[in-house]
Amino acid sequence: MAFSADELRVLRRVLAIALHPTPLPDEDVQDCLRLAGAVDEAVGEAGRLRTFLLADLVRYRNTLPGSASGYLELLQDALAGGYDPRPDDLAALRALRHRPVAAALLERCQALAERSVRARLAGRSAPSAAPAPRSRLLALPGGRAADAEPERPKTPAAPPRPAPPSERPAPKPSEVFPPRRPVPPPQQRAAG
């Protein structure tokens, strides 16, 4: 995440105020609220991008083996972002393990999946698919929190799930294009 020069200036002031609490002018409170809103928006956008990339990964996996290079690249990016490989990913990698990149990814994914299962069995939660919602900035020392009515916390919306694959599988080429049958040559009629 990158901050603009103005956002960095506000962030420095907020950190200084956190270390040495003093009453804040209304302008500083508004700057802090705008910065918190910008951070919330960036976190939400990152969550939407992650959801899109994971849906793209599923689409590539569903079109294997034709999309193997794209799938392997997307899977590497997803793993770098904290993605826990699913059983479908492990099955796809097993089918592609004749490729060196897929074989290396299979080993890595098996280790990650095992670690994830052990963590769940030990009672710890595995990394989530979406970032945890950040609480809203409600009060700053010297701000207008005492005057304002407290906001009710919003329940976080569940991230959109990718559409389930259609029930009907893709038709086979023989169903779409039936085999050609030889056509008998037309009989010539004798004029008589």
PDB file of N, CA and C in Angstrom, residues 1 3 25 28 35 54 59 63 70 78 86 94 111-112 129 135 137 147 159 161 166 171 182 185-186 188-189:
ATOM      1  N   MET A   1       0.860  -1.167   0.000  1.00  0.00           N
ATOM      2  CA  MET A   1       0.000   0.000   0.000  1.00  0.00           C
ATOM      3  C   MET A   1       0.902   1.225   0.000  1.00  0.00           C
ATOM      4  N   PHE A   3       1.208   5.500   0.274  1.00  0.00           N
ATOM      5  CA  PHE A   3       0.552   6.692   0.793  1.00  0.00           C
ATOM      6  C   PHE A   3       1.033   7.905   0.021  1.00  0.00           C
ATOM      7  N   PRO A  25      -7.607  19.843  16.861  1.00  0.00           N
ATOM      8  CA  PRO A  25      -8.535  20.742  16.160  1.00  0.00           C
ATOM      9  C   PRO A  25      -9.431  19.915  15.232  1.00  0.00           C
ATOM     10  N   ASP A  28      -7.830  18.500  12.028  1.00  0.00           N
ATOM     11  CA  ASP A  28      -7.017  17.293  12.193  1.00  0.00           C
ATOM     12  C   ASP A  28      -7.895  16.049  12.322  1.00  0.00           C
ATOM     13  N   LEU A  35      -8.216   9.806   6.151  1.00  0.00           N
ATOM     14  CA  LEU A  35      -7.155   8.809   6.003  1.00  0.00           C
ATOM     15  C   LEU A  35      -7.678   7.415   6.354  1.00  0.00           C
ATOM     16  N   LEU A  54      -8.782 -15.310  -7.296  1.00  0.00           N
ATOM     17  CA  LEU A  54      -9.093 -16.687  -6.927  1.00  0.00           C
ATOM     18  C   LEU A  54     -10.151 -17.274  -7.864  1.00  0.00           C
ATOM     19  N   ARG A  59     -11.217 -20.747 -12.772  1.00  0.00           N
ATOM     20  CA  ARG A  59     -11.515 -20.856 -14.214  1.00  0.00           C
ATOM     21  C   ARG A  59     -10.368 -21.531 -14.962  1.00  0.00           C
ATOM     22  N   THR A  63     -10.183 -25.510 -16.915  1.00  0.00           N
ATOM     23  CA  THR A  63      -9.880 -25.690 -18.331  1.00  0.00           C
ATOM     24  C   THR A  63      -8.548 -26.395 -18.563  1.00  0.00           C
ATOM     25  N   GLY A  70      -0.849 -20.876 -17.706  1.00  0.00           N
ATOM     26  CA  GLY A  70      -1.545 -19.790 -17.010  1.00  0.00           C
ATOM     27  C   GLY A  70      -1.969 -20.196 -15.614  1.00  0.00           C
ATOM     28  N   ALA A  78      -1.064 -16.760  -6.256  1.00  0.00           N
ATOM     29  CA  ALA A  78      -2.014 -16.939  -5.152  1.00  0.00           C
ATOM     30  C   ALA A  78      -1.301 -17.468  -3.910  1.00  0.00           C
ATOM     31  N   ARG A  86      -6.402 -25.894  -2.332  1.00  0.00           N
ATOM     32  CA  ARG A  86      -7.583 -26.736  -2.141  1.00  0.00           C
ATOM     33  C   ARG A  86      -7.293 -28.136  -2.673  1.00  0.00           C
ATOM     34  N   ARG A  94      -1.212 -32.916  -9.489  1.00  0.00           N
ATOM     35  CA  ARG A  94      -0.805 -34.316  -9.682  1.00  0.00           C
ATOM     36  C   ARG A  94      -0.925 -34.716 -11.150  1.00  0.00           C
ATOM     37  N   ALA A 111       2.888 -29.449   1.285  1.00  0.00           N
ATOM     38  CA  ALA A 111       3.399 -28.986   2.584  1.00  0.00           C
ATOM     39  C   ALA A 111       2.461 -27.945   3.193  1.00  0.00           C
ATOM     40  N   LEU A 112       1.982 -27.007   2.359  1.00  0.00           N
ATOM     41  CA  LEU A 112       1.060 -25.987   2.866  1.00  0.00           C
ATOM     42  C   LEU A 112      -0.263 -26.593   3.322  1.00  0.00           C
ATOM     43  N   ALA A 129      -9.495 -16.429   3.721  1.00  0.00           N
ATOM     44  CA  ALA A 129      -9.451 -16.067   2.308  1.00  0.00           C
ATOM     45  C   ALA A 129      -9.595 -14.559   2.126  1.00  0.00           C
ATOM     46  N   SER A 135     -11.711  -2.279  12.404  1.00  0.00           N
ATOM     47  CA  SER A 135     -12.727  -1.506  13.110  1.00  0.00           C
ATOM     48  C   SER A 135     -12.627  -0.045  12.697  1.00  0.00           C
ATOM     49  N   LEU A 137     -12.573   4.000  12.945  1.00  0.00           N
ATOM     50  CA  LEU A 137     -11.959   4.970  13.842  1.00  0.00           C
ATOM     51  C   LEU A 137     -13.086   5.808  14.418  1.00  0.00           C
ATOM     52  N   ASP A 147     -19.378  14.390  21.597  1.00  0.00           N
ATOM     53  CA  ASP A 147     -20.557  15.098  21.110  1.00  0.00           C
ATOM     54  C   ASP A 147     -21.391  14.247  20.158  1.00  0.00           C
ATOM     55  N   PRO A 159     -17.696 -12.155   1.548  1.00  0.00           N
ATOM     56  CA  PRO A 159     -17.183 -11.918   0.200  1.00  0.00           C
ATOM     57  C   PRO A 159     -17.973 -12.741  -0.814  1.00  0.00           C
ATOM     58  N   ARG A 161     -19.037 -15.267  -3.498  1.00  0.00           N
ATOM     59  CA  ARG A 161     -18.486 -16.570  -3.869  1.00  0.00           C
ATOM     60  C   ARG A 161     -18.500 -16.709  -5.380  1.00  0.00           C
ATOM     61  N   SER A 166     -21.582 -25.078 -13.882  1.00  0.00           N
ATOM     62  CA  SER A 166     -22.897 -25.533 -14.338  1.00  0.00           C
ATOM     63  C   SER A 166     -22.992 -27.047 -14.188  1.00  0.00           C
ATOM     64  N   PRO A 171     -20.221 -30.181 -23.903  1.00  0.00           N
ATOM     65  CA  PRO A 171     -20.478 -31.262 -24.855  1.00  0.00           C
ATOM     66  C   PRO A 171     -19.183 -31.732 -25.509  1.00  0.00           C
ATOM     67  N   PRO A 182     -20.460 -41.302 -45.543  1.00  0.00           N
ATOM     68  CA  PRO A 182     -20.301 -41.138 -46.989  1.00  0.00           C
ATOM     69  C   PRO A 182     -21.668 -41.051 -47.675  1.00  0.00           C
ATOM     70  N   PRO A 185     -23.110 -41.759 -54.485  1.00  0.00           N
ATOM     71  CA  PRO A 185     -23.187 -40.879 -55.676  1.00  0.00           C
ATOM     72  C   PRO A 185     -24.586 -41.001 -56.303  1.00  0.00           C
ATOM     73  N   PRO A 186     -25.061 -39.928 -56.873  1.00  0.00           N
ATOM     74  CA  PRO A 186     -26.388 -39.981 -57.498  1.00  0.00           C
ATOM     75  C   PRO A 186     -26.366 -40.927 -58.711  1.00  0.00           C
ATOM     76  N   GLN A 188     -27.087 -42.235 -62.288  1.00  0.00           N
ATOM     77  CA  GLN A 188     -27.344 -41.573 -63.569  1.00  0.00           C
ATOM     78  C   GLN A 188     -28.490 -42.304 -64.263  1.00  0.00           C
ATOM     79  N   ARG A 189     -29.370 -41.580 -64.788  1.00  0.00           N
ATOM     80  CA  ARG A 189     -30.507 -42.158 -65.489  1.00  0.00           C
ATOM     81  C   ARG A 189     -30.149 -42.293 -66.978  1.00  0.00           C
TER      82      ARG A 189
END
